[in-house]
mmCIF file of C-alpha atoms in Angstrom:
data_model
loop_
_atom_site.group_PDB
_atom_site.id
_atom_site.type_symbol
_atom_site.label_atom_id
_atom_site.label_comp_id
_atom_site.label_asym_id
_atom_site.label_seq_id
_atom_site.Cartn_x
_atom_site.Cartn_y
_atom_site.Cartn_z
ATOM 1 C CA MET A 25 -0.295 -0.259 -0.011
ATOM 2 C CA LEU A 26 1.172 3.515 -0.501
ATOM 3 C CA ARG A 27 1.026 6.213 1.910
ATOM 4 C CA ARG A 28 -0.973 8.372 0.065
ATOM 5 C CA GLU A 29 -3.799 5.471 -0.122
ATOM 6 C CA GLY A 30 -3.934 4.446 3.744
ATOM 7 C CA ASP A 31 -6.795 6.209 5.388
ATOM 8 C CA GLY A 32 -4.729 7.353 8.707
ATOM 9 C CA VAL A 33 -7.895 8.905 10.244
ATOM 10 C CA THR A 34 -9.850 5.813 10.688
ATOM 11 C CA TRP A 35 -6.297 3.974 11.528
ATOM 12 C CA TRP A 36 -6.328 7.052 14.331
ATOM 13 C CA ILE A 37 -9.823 6.852 15.773
ATOM 14 C CA ARG A 38 -9.264 3.063 15.969
ATOM 15 C CA ARG A 39 -6.076 3.472 17.818
ATOM 16 C CA GLU A 40 -7.709 5.475 20.423
ATOM 17 C CA GLN A 41 -10.432 2.901 20.747
ATOM 18 C CA LEU A 42 -7.957 0.218 21.543
ATOM 19 C CA GLU A 43 -6.172 2.474 24.109
ATOM 20 C CA GLY A 44 -9.850 3.400 25.593
ATOM 21 C CA ARG A 45 -10.430 6.800 24.544
ATOM 22 C CA THR A 46 -13.385 7.580 22.748
ATOM 23 C CA GLY A 47 -15.668 10.022 22.022
ATOM 24 C CA GLU A 48 -15.308 12.989 19.566
ATOM 25 C CA PRO A 49 -12.216 15.297 19.587
ATOM 26 C CA HIS A 50 -12.380 18.126 20.999
ATOM 27 C CA ARG A 51 -12.859 21.313 18.481
ATOM 28 C CA SER A 52 -11.602 25.177 18.858
ATOM 29 C CA LEU A 53 -12.932 28.322 17.403
ATOM 30 C CA VAL A 54 -10.179 29.985 15.670
ATOM 31 C CA LEU A 55 -9.693 32.911 13.714
ATOM 32 C CA THR A 56 -6.130 33.101 11.550
ATOM 33 C CA LEU A 57 -4.430 35.871 9.909
ATOM 34 C CA ALA A 58 -1.675 36.298 7.578
ATOM 35 C CA THR A 59 -0.047 39.902 7.110
ATOM 36 C CA ARG A 60 2.687 41.543 5.993
ATOM 37 C CA GLY A 61 4.291 44.380 7.691
ATOM 38 C CA GLY A 62 7.406 45.372 9.510
ATOM 39 C CA ALA A 63 7.368 45.137 13.493
ATOM 40 C CA ASP A 64 5.943 48.512 14.184
ATOM 41 C CA GLU A 65 3.019 47.692 11.930
ATOM 42 C CA GLN A 66 2.486 44.433 13.416
ATOM 43 C CA ALA A 67 2.508 46.176 17.103
ATOM 44 C CA ARG A 68 -0.105 48.574 15.589
ATOM 45 C CA LEU A 69 -1.988 45.405 14.410
ATOM 46 C CA GLY A 70 -1.815 43.728 17.687
ATOM 47 C CA SER A 71 -3.172 46.828 19.611
ATOM 48 C CA LEU A 72 -6.025 46.622 16.828
ATOM 49 C CA LEU A 73 -6.874 43.072 17.791
ATOM 50 C CA LEU A 74 -6.787 43.374 21.586
ATOM 51 C CA GLU A 75 -9.353 46.013 21.094
ATOM 52 C CA LEU A 76 -11.629 43.981 18.504
ATOM 53 C CA LEU A 77 -11.088 40.873 20.930
ATOM 54 C CA GLU A 78 -11.998 42.366 24.141
ATOM 55 C CA ASP A 79 -15.026 44.131 22.416
ATOM 56 C CA GLY A 80 -16.088 40.950 21.343
ATOM 57 C CA PHE A 81 -16.265 39.614 24.435
ATOM 58 C CA GLN A 82 -18.367 42.396 25.624
ATOM 59 C CA GLU A 83 -21.001 41.920 22.905
ATOM 60 C CA ALA A 84 -21.151 38.199 23.276
ATOM 61 C CA GLY A 85 -22.332 38.548 26.500
ATOM 62 C CA ALA A 86 -18.960 36.975 28.130
ATOM 63 C CA SER A 87 -16.682 38.560 30.769
ATOM 64 C CA ALA A 88 -12.779 38.256 30.282
ATOM 65 C CA VAL A 89 -9.884 38.353 32.601
ATOM 66 C CA PHE A 90 -6.226 39.322 31.171
ATOM 67 C CA ARG A 91 -4.125 36.263 32.726
ATOM 68 C CA GLY A 92 -0.582 37.413 31.263
ATOM 69 C CA ALA A 93 1.451 37.400 28.022
ATOM 70 C CA THR A 94 5.007 36.426 27.352
ATOM 71 C CA VAL A 95 7.222 37.239 24.131
ATOM 72 C CA THR A 96 9.876 35.179 22.723
ATOM 73 C CA ARG A 97 12.852 37.310 21.200
ATOM 74 C CA HIS A 98 15.270 36.448 18.012
ATOM 75 C CA ASP A 99 17.682 35.171 20.754
ATOM 76 C CA PHE A 100 15.048 32.709 22.025
ATOM 77 C CA SER A 101 14.908 34.317 25.503
ATOM 78 C CA ARG A 102 11.389 34.714 26.905
ATOM 79 C CA GLU A 103 9.760 37.562 28.784
ATOM 80 C CA PRO A 104 6.604 36.893 31.106
ATOM 81 C CA PHE A 105 4.054 39.960 30.900
ATOM 82 C CA GLY A 106 1.761 39.077 34.070
ATOM 83 C CA GLU A 107 -0.022 42.603 34.422
ATOM 84 C CA ARG A 108 -2.638 44.336 32.255
ATOM 85 C CA ASP A 109 -0.707 47.694 32.381
ATOM 86 C CA LEU A 110 2.074 46.171 31.218
ATOM 87 C CA MET A 111 0.217 45.614 27.936
ATOM 88 C CA GLU A 112 1.385 48.697 26.294
ATOM 89 C CA GLY A 113 4.943 47.392 27.374
ATOM 90 C CA LEU A 114 4.477 44.549 25.459
ATOM 91 C CA LEU A 115 3.574 46.135 22.377
ATOM 92 C CA GLY A 116 6.523 48.603 22.233
ATOM 93 C CA LEU A 117 8.751 45.532 22.801
ATOM 94 C CA LEU A 118 6.621 44.116 19.879
ATOM 95 C CA ALA A 119 7.501 47.287 17.792
ATOM 96 C CA THR A 120 11.287 47.051 18.187
ATOM 97 C CA GLY A 121 11.594 44.280 16.065
ATOM 98 C CA GLU A 122 13.117 41.911 18.634
ATOM 99 C CA VAL A 123 10.055 40.017 18.881
ATOM 100 C CA PHE A 124 9.265 37.202 16.785
ATOM 101 C CA GLN A 125 6.662 35.532 19.061
ATOM 102 C CA SER A 126 4.180 36.445 21.418
ATOM 103 C CA ASN A 127 1.019 34.854 23.335
ATOM 104 C CA TRP A 128 -1.793 36.851 25.316
ATOM 105 C CA LEU A 129 -4.174 34.652 27.298
ATOM 106 C CA TRP A 130 -7.453 35.363 28.695
ATOM 107 C CA THR A 131 -9.990 33.443 30.975
ATOM 108 C CA VAL A 132 -13.436 33.716 29.865
ATOM 109 C CA THR A 133 -16.913 33.302 31.959
ATOM 110 C CA GLY A 134 -20.570 34.724 31.651
ATOM 111 C CA THR A 135 -23.245 34.172 29.637
ATOM 112 C CA GLY A 136 -23.169 31.339 27.234
ATOM 113 C CA VAL A 137 -19.812 29.899 28.489
ATOM 114 C CA ALA A 138 -19.449 26.027 29.483
ATOM 115 C CA GLU A 139 -19.562 26.093 33.453
ATOM 116 C CA GLU A 140 -19.038 28.671 35.922
ATOM 117 C CA ALA A 141 -16.826 26.205 37.662
ATOM 118 C CA LYS A 142 -15.016 25.410 34.358
ATOM 119 C CA PRO A 143 -14.051 28.856 32.643
ATOM 120 C CA GLY A 144 -12.729 28.731 29.031
ATOM 121 C CA GLN A 145 -9.623 30.007 28.085
ATOM 122 C CA ILE A 146 -8.948 32.195 24.712
ATOM 123 C CA GLY A 147 -5.347 32.690 23.393
ATOM 124 C CA LEU A 148 -3.913 35.301 20.830
ATOM 125 C CA ASP A 149 -0.529 34.224 19.314
ATOM 126 C CA LEU A 150 1.770 35.951 17.141
ATOM 127 C CA ARG A 151 4.072 34.297 15.268
ATOM 128 C CA GLY A 152 6.697 35.056 12.434
ATOM 129 C CA GLY A 153 8.598 37.776 11.158
ATOM 130 C CA ARG A 154 11.980 35.517 11.507
ATOM 131 C CA PHE A 155 14.788 35.077 9.010
ATOM 132 C CA GLY A 156 14.132 38.443 7.190
ATOM 133 C CA SER A 157 10.262 37.718 6.530
ATOM 134 C CA ASP A 158 7.830 40.544 6.492
ATOM 135 C CA ILE A 159 5.228 37.792 6.708
ATOM 136 C CA TRP A 160 3.569 37.268 10.348
ATOM 137 C CA GLN A 161 0.679 35.031 11.427
ATOM 138 C CA TRP A 162 -2.026 36.182 13.961
ATOM 139 C CA GLN A 163 -4.269 33.337 15.454
ATOM 140 C CA ILE A 164 -7.007 33.917 18.173
ATOM 141 C CA ASP A 165 -8.086 30.612 19.624
ATOM 142 C CA ALA A 166 -11.372 29.979 21.804
ATOM 143 C CA GLY A 167 -10.263 26.744 23.357
ATOM 144 C CA THR A 168 -12.082 23.584 23.959
ATOM 145 C CA GLU A 169 -14.024 24.302 26.907
ATOM 146 C CA THR A 170 -14.883 27.898 26.039
ATOM 147 C CA GLY A 171 -19.046 28.084 25.687
ATOM 148 C CA SER A 172 -21.804 26.606 24.330
ATOM 149 C CA ASP A 173 -22.476 26.304 20.556
ATOM 150 C CA ALA A 174 -24.568 29.361 20.449
ATOM 151 C CA PHE A 175 -21.751 31.210 22.049
ATOM 152 C CA LEU A 176 -19.026 30.082 19.923
ATOM 153 C CA ASP A 177 -21.459 30.913 16.609
ATOM 154 C CA HIS A 178 -22.176 34.622 17.923
ATOM 155 C CA LEU A 179 -18.408 35.228 18.384
ATOM 156 C CA ALA A 180 -17.668 33.914 15.136
ATOM 157 C CA VAL A 181 -19.565 36.118 13.639
ATOM 158 C CA LEU A 182 -18.164 38.904 15.456
ATOM 159 C CA TRP A 183 -14.543 37.609 14.657
ATOM 160 C CA ALA A 184 -16.139 37.656 10.831
ATOM 161 C CA ASP A 185 -16.714 41.578 11.152
ATOM 162 C CA SER A 186 -13.260 41.998 12.944
ATOM 163 C CA LEU A 187 -11.488 40.167 10.076
ATOM 164 C CA ARG A 188 -13.274 42.741 7.649
ATOM 165 C CA VAL A 189 -11.900 45.826 9.994
ATOM 166 C CA VAL A 190 -8.591 44.291 9.743
ATOM 167 C CA GLY A 191 -8.763 43.908 6.056
ATOM 168 C CA GLU A 192 -9.328 47.591 5.765
ATOM 169 C CA ARG A 193 -6.264 48.607 8.180
ATOM 170 C CA ALA A 194 -3.816 46.503 7.556
ATOM 171 C CA ASP A 195 -1.895 44.235 4.865
ATOM 172 C CA LEU A 196 -4.045 41.188 5.118
ATOM 173 C CA LEU A 197 -2.761 38.570 2.912
ATOM 174 C CA TRP A 198 -5.437 35.858 3.967
ATOM 175 C CA GLY A 199 -7.768 35.114 6.799
ATOM 176 C CA GLY A 200 -9.582 32.263 8.105
ATOM 177 C CA ILE A 201 -12.155 31.393 11.028
ATOM 178 C CA TYR A 202 -13.055 27.765 11.664
ATOM 179 C CA HIS A 203 -14.251 25.341 14.250
ATOM 180 C CA ASP A 204 -11.800 22.107 14.184
ATOM 181 C CA VAL A 205 -9.194 20.485 15.871
ATOM 182 C CA HIS A 206 -6.659 23.088 16.590
ATOM 183 C CA ALA A 207 -2.948 22.991 15.953
ATOM 184 C CA MET A 208 -0.949 25.555 17.251
ATOM 185 C CA SER A 209 0.722 26.975 13.884
ATOM 186 C CA GLU A 210 -1.023 25.822 10.984
ATOM 187 C CA PRO A 211 -4.627 25.906 10.019
ATOM 188 C CA PRO A 212 -6.329 22.588 9.083
ATOM 189 C CA TYR A 213 -5.972 21.611 5.254
ATOM 190 C CA GLU A 214 -2.429 22.858 5.388
ATOM 191 C CA ARG A 215 -2.013 20.251 8.609
ATOM 192 C CA TYR A 216 -3.686 17.599 6.666
ATOM 193 C CA HIS A 217 -1.844 18.267 3.345
ATOM 194 C CA GLY A 218 1.572 18.755 5.148
ATOM 195 C CA ILE A 219 2.178 22.098 3.693
ATOM 196 C CA LEU A 220 4.881 23.884 5.093
ATOM 197 C CA GLN A 221 5.551 27.077 3.426
ATOM 198 C CA GLY A 222 1.389 28.187 3.819
ATOM 199 C CA LEU A 223 2.408 31.106 5.193
ATOM 200 C CA GLN A 224 5.021 32.460 3.329
ATOM 201 C CA THR A 225 3.110 31.871 0.204
ATOM 202 C CA ALA A 226 0.004 33.543 1.471
ATOM 203 C CA ASP A 227 -0.131 36.290 -0.723
ATOM 204 C CA ARG A 228 -0.849 33.786 -3.894
ATOM 205 C CA HIS A 229 -2.637 30.545 -2.048
ATOM 206 C CA PRO A 230 -5.391 30.298 0.465
ATOM 207 C CA ARG A 231 -4.467 28.346 3.524
ATOM 208 C CA GLY A 232 -7.258 26.302 3.130
ATOM 209 C CA TYR A 233 -10.936 26.590 2.777
ATOM 210 C CA TYR A 234 -13.248 27.485 6.080
ATOM 211 C CA TRP A 235 -16.208 29.076 7.192
ATOM 212 C CA CYS A 236 -15.053 32.234 6.808
ATOM 213 C CA ASN A 237 -12.490 33.738 4.161
ATOM 214 C CA HIS A 238 -10.674 36.581 3.346
ATOM 215 C CA LEU A 239 -9.130 36.495 -0.219
ATOM 216 C CA SER A 240 -6.717 38.934 -0.949
ATOM 217 C CA ALA A 241 -5.734 40.505 -4.340
ATOM 218 C CA GLY A 242 -3.342 37.706 -5.411
ATOM 219 C CA GLN A 243 -5.541 34.918 -4.710
ATOM 220 C CA LEU A 244 -8.538 36.868 -6.648
ATOM 221 C CA ASP A 245 -6.154 37.451 -9.455
ATOM 222 C CA ARG A 246 -5.731 33.596 -9.708
ATOM 223 C CA LEU A 247 -9.368 32.975 -9.461
ATOM 224 C CA GLY A 248 -10.357 34.997 -12.375
ATOM 225 C CA GLY A 249 -10.782 38.613 -10.304
ATOM 226 C CA ILE A 250 -13.114 39.922 -7.576
ATOM 227 C CA ASP A 251 -16.091 40.445 -9.398
ATOM 228 C CA ALA A 252 -16.183 36.520 -11.101
ATOM 229 C CA VAL A 253 -15.303 35.332 -7.869
ATOM 230 C CA ALA A 254 -18.107 37.132 -5.539
ATOM 231 C CA THR A 255 -20.775 36.123 -8.639
ATOM 232 C CA ARG A 256 -19.571 32.437 -8.284
ATOM 233 C CA ALA A 257 -19.862 32.870 -4.478
ATOM 234 C CA ALA A 258 -23.142 34.195 -4.545
ATOM 235 C CA GLY A 259 -24.571 31.235 -6.805
ATOM 236 C CA ALA A 260 -23.067 28.662 -4.596
ATOM 237 C CA GLY A 261 -25.249 30.287 -1.718
ATOM 238 C CA LEU A 262 -22.223 32.057 -0.227
ATOM 239 C CA ALA A 263 -21.864 35.713 1.117
ATOM 240 C CA ALA A 264 -19.299 37.748 -0.663
ATOM 241 C CA GLU A 265 -18.787 40.999 0.956
ATOM 242 C CA PRO A 266 -15.591 43.632 -1.017
ATOM 243 C CA VAL A 267 -12.974 44.786 1.383
ATOM 244 C CA LEU A 268 -11.641 48.336 1.003
ATOM 245 C CA ARG A 269 -8.296 49.309 2.255
ATOM 246 C CA ALA A 270 -7.262 52.774 0.794
ATOM 247 C CA GLY A 271 -4.138 52.582 -1.699
ATOM 248 C CA ALA A 272 -4.313 49.082 -2.605
ATOM 249 C CA PRO A 273 -6.565 46.588 -4.400
ATOM 250 C CA ALA A 274 -9.866 44.965 -2.773
ATOM 251 C CA GLY A 275 -9.927 42.022 -1.098
ATOM 252 C CA LEU A 276 -13.057 39.734 -0.760
ATOM 253 C CA LEU A 277 -14.488 38.526 2.409
ATOM 254 C CA VAL A 278 -16.436 35.080 1.558
ATOM 255 C CA THR A 279 -18.737 33.531 3.962
ATOM 256 C CA VAL A 280 -20.898 30.491 4.585
ATOM 257 C CA ARG A 281 -24.233 31.333 5.902
ATOM 258 C CA GLU A 282 -24.873 28.559 8.279
ATOM 259 C CA PRO A 283 -23.515 28.743 11.660
ATOM 260 C CA VAL A 284 -19.758 27.833 12.128
ATOM 261 C CA THR A 285 -20.363 25.204 14.822
ATOM 262 C CA ALA A 286 -23.000 23.296 12.388
ATOM 263 C CA LEU A 287 -21.068 23.789 8.869
ATOM 264 C CA SER A 288 -22.087 21.310 6.323
ATOM 265 C CA ASP A 289 -20.115 19.438 4.066
ATOM 266 C CA GLU A 290 -21.811 20.737 1.319
ATOM 267 C CA ALA A 291 -21.194 24.090 2.044
ATOM 268 C CA LEU A 292 -17.638 23.331 2.892
ATOM 269 C CA ALA A 293 -17.317 21.787 -0.544
ATOM 270 C CA ALA A 294 -18.897 24.917 -2.097
ATOM 271 C CA VAL A 295 -15.944 26.819 -0.320
ATOM 272 C CA ARG A 296 -13.520 24.629 -1.461
ATOM 273 C CA ASP A 297 -14.801 24.762 -5.209
ATOM 274 C CA LEU A 298 -14.442 28.410 -5.140
ATOM 275 C CA VAL A 299 -11.180 29.001 -4.025
ATOM 276 C CA ALA A 300 -9.688 25.414 -5.522
ATOM 277 C CA PRO A 301 -7.676 27.008 -8.514
ATOM 278 C CA ALA A 302 -5.617 29.174 -6.078
ATOM 279 C CA LEU A 303 -5.139 26.489 -3.257
ATOM 280 C CA HIS A 304 -1.535 25.515 -2.729
ATOM 281 C CA PRO A 305 -0.234 22.864 -5.189
ATOM 282 C CA GLU A 306 0.604 20.210 -2.608
ATOM 283 C CA PRO A 307 -0.833 16.717 -3.707
ATOM 284 C CA TYR A 308 -2.028 14.933 -0.405
ATOM 285 C CA HIS A 309 0.108 12.373 0.749
ATOM 286 C CA TRP A 310 -0.618 11.043 4.692
ATOM 287 C CA TYR A 311 -2.397 12.699 7.544
ATOM 288 C CA GLY A 312 -2.935 10.151 10.598
ATOM 289 C CA GLY A 313 -4.473 11.925 13.145
ATOM 290 C CA PRO A 314 -8.357 13.232 14.572
ATOM 291 C CA PRO A 315 -11.044 13.995 11.992
ATOM 292 C CA LEU A 316 -10.594 17.521 10.462
ATOM 293 C CA ARG A 317 -13.102 19.310 8.375
ATOM 294 C CA VAL A 318 -11.012 19.103 5.510
ATOM 295 C CA LEU A 319 -12.490 17.332 2.478
ATOM 296 C CA LYS A 320 -10.823 13.809 0.757
ATOM 297 C CA GLU A 321 -9.044 14.350 -2.365
ATOM 298 C CA PRO A 322 -10.837 12.454 -5.343
ATOM 299 C CA GLY A 323 -9.215 9.615 -6.474
ATOM 300 C CA THR A 324 -7.715 8.386 -3.621
ATOM 301 C CA ALA A 325 -8.082 4.840 -2.333
ATOM 302 C CA PHE A 326 -8.113 5.318 1.339
ATOM 303 C CA ARG A 327 -7.565 1.757 1.832
ATOM 304 C CA PRO A 328 -7.782 0.858 5.803
ATOM 305 C CA ILE A 329 -4.835 0.255 7.698
ATOM 306 C CA PRO A 330 -4.789 -2.644 10.355
ATOM 307 C CA ALA A 331 -5.559 -0.799 13.672
ATOM 308 C CA ASP A 332 -2.399 -3.159 15.367
ATOM 309 C CA ILE A 333 0.412 -1.357 13.611
ATOM 310 C CA ILE A 334 1.462 1.147 16.004
ATOM 311 C CA THR A 335 3.679 3.455 13.500
ATOM 312 C CA PRO A 336 2.410 2.504 10.073
ATOM 313 C CA TRP A 337 5.195 2.126 7.460
ATOM 314 C CA PHE A 338 4.426 1.905 3.518
ATOM 315 C CA GLU A 339 5.803 0.717 0.418
ATOM 316 C CA ASP A 340 7.082 4.256 -0.813
ATOM 317 C CA ASP A 341 8.914 5.007 2.632
ATOM 318 C CA PRO A 342 12.257 4.685 3.296
ATOM 319 C CA PRO A 343 13.702 0.771 4.112
ATOM 320 C CA ILE A 344 12.917 -0.075 7.609
ATOM 321 C CA GLU A 345 16.267 -0.167 9.556
ATOM 322 C CA PRO A 346 17.134 -3.524 11.356
ATOM 323 C CA ASP A 347 16.360 -1.975 14.841
ATOM 324 C CA GLY A 348 13.682 0.637 13.727
ATOM 325 C CA GLY A 349 11.580 0.108 17.181
ATOM 326 C CA ILE A 350 8.108 -0.914 16.821
ATOM 327 C CA ALA A 351 7.230 0.066 12.926
ATOM 328 C CA ARG A 352 6.499 -2.764 10.545
ATOM 329 C CA ARG A 353 4.667 -2.738 6.888
ATOM 330 C CA LEU A 354 1.610 -2.850 6.093
ATOM 331 C CA VAL A 355 2.785 -5.754 3.389
ATOM 332 C CA PRO A 356 4.930 -8.668 4.043
ATOM 333 C CA ASP A 357 8.438 -7.665 2.694
ATOM 334 C CA GLU A 358 9.740 -8.947 -0.563
ATOM 335 C CA ASP A 359 11.798 -12.346 -0.703
#
């Protein structure tokens, strides 16, 4: 069996069952942005995101308590910020260009949040700006315990509006909102396809297809232009709103009309079909993990993998070393 033919998701589920772990994997509501600019511009964007995020808490009927933040400098040293009044100092440090990663954390309670005894958490993360790159990733993650579906659906609408505001004020290369199993660094589509350069190529390729998607000029050009994409989106039952930024080509905000926590495969397929010509040209190779809201590639066999194989090893993998541990092939070795 070739690696791309193996159904790694089914294998992962069966492995979990064998080890006594059952039930659906926890999903988070996530907003991911790919932006371009210098450190000072990212500091201004960070200030805007903090304002939009905390306004969203209030509008959604939740109470958020800031728990602190950390920054990681280019020399890999970390510096904590534990007091809310140090936020301006943190943003000022970001503007110096010495920082390539930062993390903020809030505890969220109130209307619509899971249980008062078990508050949820929302984090804001910044990554990028390393090795001379001027492309950064901002990500807001509402943790798996943060709120009911109704709360998350309301929050998603507020975040979609925030995505539009960011597109009006910053060089936003791509943005997406999704409710899925969360990975710290990459959106689900890139995780599924093993795409490593998605952030650096976001000015040309959307980083997947999700409930809400900001398409910038470079992607829209690959899709036939903003007017053609908006027309096709409307024909597919999707909402499409131009995002205007002074002195720059317009972007387009494409959103599914269903709630984010009830996103159907049909609506997801409509978004995929809309942006497919501009997606990163990386063929599916292998994903062995929890189910993601990603559509399987047409024409791929996805044959079942025996659940008792701890580490699958396929015909097109490198040869297994004699002391290779617990891995074994899916088919007998040739004589």
